[in-house]
Amino acid sequence: MGRIFNFSAGPAMLPEEVLKEAADEMLDYRGTGMSVMEMSHRSKAYEAIIQEAEKDLRELMNIPDNYKVLFLQGGASQQFAMIPLNLMKNKVADYIITGQWAKKAYKEASIYGKANVIASSEDKTFSYIPDCSDLPISEDADYVYICENNTIYGTKFKTLPNTKGKTLVADISSCFLSEPVDVSKYGILYGGVQKNIGPAGVVIVIIREDLITEDTLPGTPTMLKYKIHADNQSLYNTPPAYGIYICGKVFQWIKRMGGLEAMKVRNEKKAAILYDFLDQSKLFKGTVEKKDRSLMNVPFITGNTELDAKFVKEAKEAGLENLKGHRTVGGMRASIYNAMPIEGVQKLVEFMKEFEAKNL
Ligand SMILES: *Cc1c(COP(=O)(O)O)cnc(C)c1O
């Protein structure tokens, strides 16, 4: 059997070119006589890999010089604690709750200080992004937190909240490198790479230098201090070395594709194929407000749970896998990250048309 179109929300598809390159280098990485998996993270060969990865990411995202790039472990979820431990000087932070990931981050921050919910879309099962133009930002908030693209519900912030001068912290796990971004608007951007960049096990944190201080909350473990990782160029301990190597290959793939402007055009084109179909379908419908639709995660339903299950099963038989919605929301969800080819989305829509004709 050949490769399928994998619509998983994460871990998700990687570019085939990248997988093939990694396969070619598996036994002998460029004459070293070993795999990157077997290589010392202090070796010259590995230093070149991690430095090149950082350089390419900086170039792709146009990251200003006063920001550090950290390659860490613990997934996006570990950042839910690391952010308050490092940033909560006043022990106050404001959270905008647009889904489960933001909520989890909020709950974790509540362990360490006063976390305030300043806006939420939970009243309509997170199917929209609240108006964030004039929120009651706390006077002494150390930061304002958002989850920029809501992987489970399929919404995205199209404009960033007005933080009234406070530091913006954003979880960009599921929209990382999907379109250009102005890094200077954020204090921290971070994401687990298994959605849009690489293998699970790496989280990338892009952090403004003035937020990296010795002054963390009492009891903060050494491994959870941004400063220790920043001072050691992400090599304080053994990093997720192989994962970073694959991320580096994906950065180069994106550069070859034309960078983030080109990714945006491609992603908009893919998303439009699916949304345009949903908007005229008599069987399927999208579940979120049009203005807040994500380019990456597209949830939809038939309105009949048995028919949903039948769709997911028959789609799998047609080589379109992992279309089941998140266990907490049901229905379907197509995650169409950077590496999903346009043919995958076209094939999905063809299949949906046929399914509609047979089941309406
Ligand atoms: C997947 C995801 C997470 C959780 O990532 P882990 O690496 O499994 O901790 C957090 N936030 C968002 C937006 C996600 O999509």
GROMACS .gro file of C-alpha atoms and ligand atoms in nm:
model
  375
    1MET     CA    1   0.000   0.000   0.000
    2GLY     CA    2   0.122   0.349  -0.082
    3ARG     CA    3   0.099   0.663   0.127
    4ILE     CA    4  -0.245   0.784   0.228
    5PHE     CA    5  -0.375   1.137   0.271
    6ASN     CA    6  -0.353   1.182   0.646
    7PHE     CA    7  -0.588   1.448   0.783
    8SER     CA    8  -0.476   1.399   1.144
    9ALA     CA    9  -0.461   1.706   1.369
   10GLY     CA   10  -0.125   1.587   1.499
   11PRO     CA   11   0.114   1.421   1.471
   12ALA     CA   12   0.043   1.503   1.110
   13MET     CA   13   0.175   1.464   0.758
   14LEU     CA   14   0.530   1.563   0.674
   15PRO     CA   15   0.652   1.653   0.325
   16GLU     CA   16   0.743   1.336   0.137
   17GLU     CA   17   1.065   1.498   0.014
   18VAL     CA   18   1.175   1.547   0.374
   19LEU     CA   19   1.101   1.186   0.466
   20LYS     CA   20   1.294   1.062   0.166
   21GLU     CA   21   1.595   1.280   0.245
   22ALA     CA   22   1.592   1.156   0.604
   23ALA     CA   23   1.572   0.797   0.476
   24ASP     CA   24   1.873   0.855   0.250
   25GLU     CA   25   2.073   0.991   0.542
   26MET     CA   26   1.953   0.735   0.795
   27LEU     CA   27   2.257   0.506   0.811
   28ASP     CA   28   2.533   0.750   0.723
   29TYR     CA   29   2.473   1.120   0.772
   30ARG     CA   30   2.690   1.297   0.516
   31GLY     CA   31   2.999   1.082   0.558
   32THR     CA   32   2.997   1.074   0.939
   33GLY     CA   33   2.935   0.699   0.929
   34MET     CA   34   2.643   0.730   1.169
   35SER     CA   35   2.280   0.831   1.190
   36VAL     CA   36   2.186   1.171   1.337
   37MET     CA   37   2.013   0.962   1.605
   38GLU     CA   38   2.349   0.822   1.714
   39MET     CA   39   2.539   1.148   1.708
   40SER     CA   40   2.669   1.348   2.004
   41HIS     CA   41   2.475   1.670   2.043
   42ARG     CA   42   2.814   1.833   2.112
   43SER     CA   43   2.968   1.716   1.782
   44LYS     CA   44   3.061   1.954   1.503
   45ALA     CA   45   2.816   1.782   1.269
   46TYR     CA   46   2.525   1.826   1.510
   47GLU     CA   47   2.616   2.183   1.596
   48ALA     CA   48   2.591   2.262   1.227
   49ILE     CA   49   2.245   2.098   1.212
   50ILE     CA   50   2.095   2.293   1.502
   51GLN     CA   51   2.258   2.622   1.402
   52GLU     CA   52   2.140   2.589   1.044
   53ALA     CA   53   1.787   2.505   1.166
   54GLU     CA   54   1.779   2.818   1.379
   55LYS     CA   55   1.917   3.032   1.098
   56ASP     CA   56   1.656   2.906   0.852
   57LEU     CA   57   1.370   2.956   1.098
   58ARG     CA   58   1.489   3.311   1.168
   59GLU     CA   59   1.498   3.380   0.798
   60LEU     CA   60   1.154   3.228   0.732
   61MET     CA   61   0.981   3.415   1.016
   62ASN     CA   62   1.195   3.726   0.991
   63ILE     CA   63   1.270   3.697   1.363
   64PRO     CA   64   1.423   4.018   1.505
   65ASP     CA   65   1.769   3.998   1.668
   66ASN     CA   66   1.631   4.070   2.014
   67TYR     CA   67   1.442   3.739   2.016
   68LYS     CA   68   1.588   3.401   2.113
   69VAL     CA   69   1.485   3.077   1.946
   70LEU     CA   70   1.476   2.779   2.182
   71PHE     CA   71   1.433   2.414   2.085
   72LEU     CA   72   1.289   2.246   2.395
   73GLN     CA   73   1.109   1.930   2.507
   74GLY     CA   74   0.792   1.866   2.703
   75GLY     CA   75   0.553   1.952   2.422
   76ALA     CA   76   0.334   2.258   2.402
   77SER     CA   77   0.172   2.148   2.728
   78GLN     CA   78   0.490   2.205   2.928
   79GLN     CA   79   0.483   2.568   2.820
   80PHE     CA   80   0.150   2.603   3.004
   81ALA     CA   81   0.361   2.595   3.325
   82MET     CA   82   0.686   2.738   3.194
   83ILE     CA   83   0.522   3.064   3.086
   84PRO     CA   84   0.379   3.157   3.428
   85LEU     CA   85   0.688   3.026   3.612
   86ASN     CA   86   0.908   3.262   3.411
   87LEU     CA   87   0.680   3.556   3.341
   88MET     CA   88   0.448   3.597   3.641
   89LYS     CA   89   0.647   3.863   3.826
   90ASN     CA   90   0.326   4.025   3.960
   91LYS     CA   91   0.152   3.687   3.975
   92VAL     CA   92  -0.124   3.813   3.747
   93ALA     CA   93  -0.202   3.709   3.390
   94ASP     CA   94  -0.499   3.750   3.157
   95TYR     CA   95  -0.624   3.460   2.947
   96ILE     CA   96  -0.855   3.457   2.645
   97ILE     CA   97  -1.031   3.123   2.635
   98THR     CA   98  -1.108   3.010   2.280
   99GLY     CA   99  -1.082   2.636   2.329
  100GLN     CA  100  -0.946   2.351   2.530
  101TRP     CA  101  -0.578   2.432   2.483
  102ALA     CA  102  -0.622   2.788   2.608
  103LYS     CA  103  -0.829   2.654   2.896
  104LYS     CA  104  -0.562   2.405   2.994
  105ALA     CA  105  -0.300   2.680   2.985
  106TYR     CA  106  -0.524   2.898   3.201
  107LYS     CA  107  -0.576   2.621   3.456
  108GLU     CA  108  -0.204   2.558   3.479
  109ALA     CA  109  -0.130   2.928   3.530
  110SER     CA  110  -0.389   2.934   3.810
  111ILE     CA  111  -0.157   2.707   4.009
  112TYR     CA  112   0.105   2.980   4.020
  113GLY     CA  113  -0.085   3.306   4.043
  114LYS     CA  114  -0.402   3.492   3.962
  115ALA     CA  115  -0.507   3.394   3.613
  116ASN     CA  116  -0.805   3.594   3.485
  117VAL     CA  117  -1.040   3.496   3.206
  118ILE     CA  118  -1.088   3.827   3.023
  119ALA     CA  119  -1.281   3.681   2.726
  120SER     CA  120  -1.422   3.344   2.628
  121SER     CA  121  -1.619   3.180   2.350
  122GLU     CA  122  -1.724   2.882   2.557
  123ASP     CA  123  -2.089   3.000   2.550
  124LYS     CA  124  -2.111   2.878   2.189
  125THR     CA  125  -1.878   2.577   2.218
  126PHE     CA  126  -1.581   2.781   2.101
  127SER     CA  127  -1.724   2.830   1.752
  128TYR     CA  128  -1.600   3.189   1.723
  129ILE     CA  129  -1.325   3.428   1.834
  130PRO     CA  130  -1.450   3.694   2.076
  131ASP     CA  131  -1.409   4.064   2.002
  132CYS     CA  132  -1.075   4.146   2.164
  133SER     CA  133  -1.048   4.512   2.068
  134ASP     CA  134  -1.127   4.653   2.412
  135LEU     CA  135  -1.092   4.393   2.685
  136PRO     CA  136  -1.064   4.456   3.060
  137ILE     CA  137  -0.688   4.397   3.067
  138SER     CA  138  -0.562   4.384   3.425
  139GLU     CA  139  -0.356   4.682   3.534
  140ASP     CA  140  -0.079   4.460   3.671
  141ALA     CA  141  -0.102   4.171   3.420
  142ASP     CA  142   0.237   4.020   3.344
  143TYR     CA  143   0.107   3.905   3.006
  144VAL     CA  144  -0.203   3.836   2.796
  145TYR     CA  145  -0.235   3.481   2.666
  146ILE     CA  146  -0.400   3.345   2.353
  147CYS     CA  147  -0.412   3.021   2.159
  148GLU     CA  148  -0.391   3.170   1.811
  149ASN     CA  149  -0.527   2.878   1.610
  150ASN     CA  150  -0.772   2.649   1.785
  151THR     CA  151  -0.686   2.303   1.659
  152ILE     CA  152  -0.993   2.129   1.799
  153TYR     CA  153  -1.261   2.385   1.705
  154GLY     CA  154  -1.111   2.524   1.385
  155THR     CA  155  -1.102   2.895   1.464
  156LYS     CA  156  -0.816   3.142   1.432
  157PHE     CA  157  -0.749   3.495   1.552
  158LYS     CA  158  -0.745   3.704   1.231
  159THR     CA  159  -0.646   4.011   1.429
  160LEU     CA  160  -0.446   3.995   1.749
  161PRO     CA  161  -0.608   4.119   2.070
  162ASN     CA  162  -0.548   4.473   2.186
  163THR     CA  163  -0.337   4.399   2.494
  164LYS     CA  164  -0.316   4.767   2.589
  165GLY     CA  165   0.060   4.751   2.603
  166LYS     CA  166   0.089   4.422   2.790
  167THR     CA  167   0.310   4.140   2.662
  168LEU     CA  168   0.129   3.903   2.426
  169VAL     CA  169   0.199   3.530   2.463
  170ALA     CA  170   0.066   3.298   2.192
  171ASP     CA  171   0.040   2.924   2.141
  172ILE     CA  172   0.087   2.884   1.766
  173SER     CA  173   0.121   2.504   1.762
  174SER     CA  174  -0.130   2.450   1.484
  175CYS     CA  175  -0.057   2.754   1.266
  176PHE     CA  176   0.324   2.760   1.294
  177LEU     CA  177   0.479   2.862   0.958
  178SER     CA  178   0.142   2.852   0.781
  179GLU     CA  179   0.157   3.222   0.689
  180PRO     CA  180   0.376   3.528   0.754
  181VAL     CA  181   0.373   3.664   1.109
  182ASP     CA  182   0.501   3.984   1.270
  183VAL     CA  183   0.709   3.841   1.554
  184SER     CA  184   0.763   4.187   1.706
  185LYS     CA  185   0.398   4.198   1.816
  186TYR     CA  186   0.455   3.912   2.061
  187GLY     CA  187   0.658   3.856   2.375
  188ILE     CA  188   0.650   3.481   2.326
  189LEU     CA  189   0.532   3.261   2.039
  190TYR     CA  190   0.561   2.891   2.088
  191GLY     CA  191   0.437   2.564   1.950
  192GLY     CA  192   0.475   2.191   1.955
  193VAL     CA  193   0.615   2.099   1.614
  194GLN     CA  194   0.410   1.783   1.554
  195LYS     CA  195   0.125   1.975   1.391
  196ASN     CA  196   0.293   2.168   1.116
  197ILE     CA  197   0.671   2.121   1.132
  198GLY     CA  198   0.819   1.794   1.247
  199PRO     CA  199   0.809   1.491   1.474
  200ALA     CA  200   0.659   1.506   1.824
  201GLY     CA  201   0.911   1.576   2.097
  202VAL     CA  202   1.021   1.927   2.001
  203VAL     CA  203   0.863   2.253   2.108
  204ILE     CA  204   0.996   2.578   1.963
  205VAL     CA  205   0.984   2.891   2.178
  206ILE     CA  206   1.052   3.232   2.024
  207ILE     CA  207   1.098   3.474   2.311
  208ARG     CA  208   1.190   3.841   2.342
  209GLU     CA  209   1.517   3.873   2.530
  210ASP     CA  210   1.394   4.106   2.805
  211LEU     CA  211   1.152   3.832   2.918
  212ILE     CA  212   1.442   3.596   2.986
  213THR     CA  213   1.551   3.666   3.344
  214GLU     CA  214   1.688   3.497   3.658
  215ASP     CA  215   1.379   3.621   3.835
  216THR     CA  216   1.152   3.316   3.806
  217LEU     CA  217   0.897   3.204   4.063
  218PRO     CA  218   1.053   3.037   4.370
  219GLY     CA  219   1.098   2.663   4.321
  220THR     CA  220   1.111   2.679   3.941
  221PRO     CA  221   1.302   2.369   3.827
  222THR     CA  222   1.624   2.445   3.637
  223MET     CA  223   1.493   2.271   3.326
  224LEU     CA  224   1.189   2.501   3.322
  225LYS     CA  225   1.389   2.825   3.316
  226TYR     CA  226   1.409   2.996   2.979
  227LYS     CA  227   1.741   3.150   3.083
  228ILE     CA  228   1.924   2.821   3.122
  229HIS     CA  229   1.822   2.713   2.772
  230ALA     CA  230   1.887   3.056   2.619
  231ASP     CA  231   2.234   3.082   2.778
  232ASN     CA  232   2.322   2.739   2.641
  233GLN     CA  233   2.179   2.775   2.287
  234SER     CA  234   1.926   2.496   2.360
  235LEU     CA  235   2.214   2.260   2.449
  236TYR     CA  236   2.200   2.276   2.829
  237ASN     CA  237   2.116   1.906   2.824
  238THR     CA  238   2.062   1.662   2.538
  239PRO     CA  239   1.804   1.823   2.312
  240PRO     CA  240   1.550   1.626   2.104
  241ALA     CA  241   1.828   1.600   1.850
  242TYR     CA  242   1.673   1.391   1.574
  243GLY     CA  243   1.348   1.588   1.587
  244ILE     CA  244   1.533   1.917   1.547
  245TYR     CA  245   1.715   1.771   1.246
  246ILE     CA  246   1.381   1.692   1.079
  247CYS     CA  247   1.247   2.039   1.165
  248GLY     CA  248   1.552   2.182   0.991
  249LYS     CA  249   1.469   1.985   0.678
  250VAL     CA  250   1.112   2.114   0.686
  251PHE     CA  251   1.240   2.473   0.717
  252GLN     CA  252   1.447   2.415   0.404
  253TRP     CA  253   1.149   2.261   0.227
  254ILE     CA  254   0.941   2.571   0.308
  255LYS     CA  255   1.221   2.793   0.179
  256ARG     CA  256   1.226   2.596  -0.146
  257MET     CA  257   0.847   2.633  -0.169
  258GLY     CA  258   0.890   3.012  -0.157
  259GLY     CA  259   0.869   3.091   0.215
  260LEU     CA  260   0.571   3.190   0.426
  261GLU     CA  261   0.406   3.417   0.167
  262ALA     CA  262   0.391   3.122  -0.068
  263MET     CA  263   0.271   2.890   0.210
  264LYS     CA  264  -0.013   3.132   0.282
  265VAL     CA  265  -0.125   3.141  -0.081
  266ARG     CA  266  -0.112   2.762  -0.097
  267ASN     CA  267  -0.295   2.718   0.234
  268GLU     CA  268  -0.566   2.968   0.136
  269LYS     CA  269  -0.616   2.785  -0.190
  270LYS     CA  270  -0.649   2.448  -0.014
  271ALA     CA  271  -0.884   2.579   0.253
  272ALA     CA  272  -1.104   2.754  -0.007
  273ILE     CA  273  -1.161   2.425  -0.191
  274LEU     CA  274  -1.303   2.272   0.124
  275TYR     CA  275  -1.490   2.574   0.263
  276ASP     CA  276  -1.645   2.657  -0.076
  277PHE     CA  277  -1.779   2.306  -0.096
  278LEU     CA  278  -1.911   2.314   0.262
  279ASP     CA  279  -2.090   2.643   0.197
  280GLN     CA  280  -2.300   2.498  -0.084
  281SER     CA  281  -2.336   2.141   0.044
  282LYS     CA  282  -2.681   2.016   0.142
  283LEU     CA  283  -2.540   1.742   0.362
  284PHE     CA  284  -2.226   1.878   0.524
  285LYS     CA  285  -2.181   2.200   0.710
  286GLY     CA  286  -1.895   2.384   0.874
  287THR     CA  287  -1.928   2.442   1.247
  288VAL     CA  288  -1.761   2.778   1.305
  289GLU     CA  289  -1.826   3.142   1.220
  290LYS     CA  290  -1.700   3.215   0.873
  291LYS     CA  291  -1.494   3.516   0.968
  292ASP     CA  292  -1.298   3.313   1.223
  293ARG     CA  293  -1.228   3.006   1.011
  294SER     CA  294  -0.889   2.841   1.044
  295LEU     CA  295  -0.682   2.766   0.735
  296MET     CA  296  -0.543   2.459   0.908
  297ASN     CA  297  -0.823   2.273   1.087
  298VAL     CA  298  -1.164   2.242   0.926
  299PRO     CA  299  -1.439   2.083   1.137
  300PHE     CA  300  -1.769   1.983   0.974
  301ILE     CA  301  -2.076   1.773   1.046
  302THR     CA  302  -2.371   1.613   0.875
  303GLY     CA  303  -2.591   1.662   1.180
  304ASN     CA  304  -2.640   1.286   1.211
  305THR     CA  305  -2.384   1.099   1.422
  306GLU     CA  306  -2.442   0.768   1.244
  307LEU     CA  307  -2.386   0.928   0.908
  308ASP     CA  308  -2.073   1.099   1.043
  309ALA     CA  309  -1.935   0.761   1.151
  310LYS     CA  310  -2.020   0.609   0.814
  311PHE     CA  311  -1.843   0.895   0.639
  312VAL     CA  312  -1.527   0.855   0.846
  313LYS     CA  313  -1.522   0.480   0.781
  314GLU     CA  314  -1.579   0.503   0.406
  315ALA     CA  315  -1.331   0.789   0.370
  316LYS     CA  316  -1.066   0.572   0.533
  317GLU     CA  317  -1.139   0.297   0.282
  318ALA     CA  318  -1.079   0.556   0.010
  319GLY     CA  319  -0.736   0.649   0.148
  320LEU     CA  320  -0.851   0.961   0.336
  321GLU     CA  321  -0.761   0.895   0.698
  322ASN     CA  322  -0.808   1.046   1.043
  323LEU     CA  323  -1.111   1.256   0.957
  324LYS     CA  324  -1.288   1.186   1.284
  325GLY     CA  325  -1.348   1.501   1.488
  326HIS     CA  326  -1.190   1.550   1.830
  327ARG     CA  327  -1.333   1.314   2.091
  328THR     CA  328  -1.487   1.610   2.277
  329VAL     CA  329  -1.676   1.754   1.979
  330GLY     CA  330  -1.756   1.466   1.743
  331GLY     CA  331  -1.831   1.510   1.373
  332MET     CA  332  -1.540   1.539   1.136
  333ARG     CA  333  -1.227   1.748   1.116
  334ALA     CA  334  -0.987   1.778   0.825
  335SER     CA  335  -0.648   1.911   0.928
  336ILE     CA  336  -0.482   2.048   0.617
  337TYR     CA  337  -0.143   2.165   0.737
  338ASN     CA  338   0.144   2.284   0.516
  339ALA     CA  339   0.245   1.933   0.410
  340MET     CA  340  -0.103   1.829   0.290
  341PRO     CA  341  -0.088   1.841  -0.090
  342ILE     CA  342  -0.364   2.022  -0.276
  343GLU     CA  343  -0.454   1.685  -0.435
  344GLY     CA  344  -0.544   1.556  -0.088
  345VAL     CA  345  -0.802   1.831  -0.039
  346GLN     CA  346  -0.937   1.787  -0.393
  347LYS     CA  347  -0.975   1.417  -0.336
  348LEU     CA  348  -1.152   1.476  -0.006
  349VAL     CA  349  -1.403   1.713  -0.167
  350GLU     CA  350  -1.462   1.468  -0.454
  351PHE     CA  351  -1.530   1.200  -0.199
  352MET     CA  352  -1.766   1.427  -0.002
  353LYS     CA  353  -1.962   1.502  -0.321
  354GLU     CA  354  -2.005   1.134  -0.395
  355PHE     CA  355  -2.102   1.061  -0.036
  356GLU     CA  356  -2.356   1.341  -0.045
  357ALA     CA  357  -2.511   1.212  -0.367
  358LYS     CA  358  -2.550   0.864  -0.216
  359ASN     CA  359  -2.669   0.962   0.129
  360LEU     CA  360  -2.883   1.273   0.097
  361LIG     C1  361  -0.164   1.986   2.008
  361LIG     C2  362  -0.171   2.117   2.076
  361LIG     C3  363  -0.122   2.135   2.207
  361LIG     C4  364  -0.063   2.023   2.287
  361LIG     O1  365   0.059   1.986   2.239
  361LIG     P1  366   0.150   1.878   2.314
  361LIG     O2  367   0.279   1.891   2.240
  361LIG     O3  368   0.084   1.744   2.297
  361LIG     O4  369   0.162   1.917   2.455
  361LIG     C5  370  -0.128   2.261   2.261
  361LIG     N1  371  -0.180   2.364   2.193
  361LIG     C6  372  -0.228   2.350   2.068
  361LIG     C7  373  -0.285   2.469   1.997
  361LIG     C8  374  -0.226   2.226   2.006
  361LIG     O5  375  -0.276   2.213   1.881
   0.00000   0.00000   0.00000
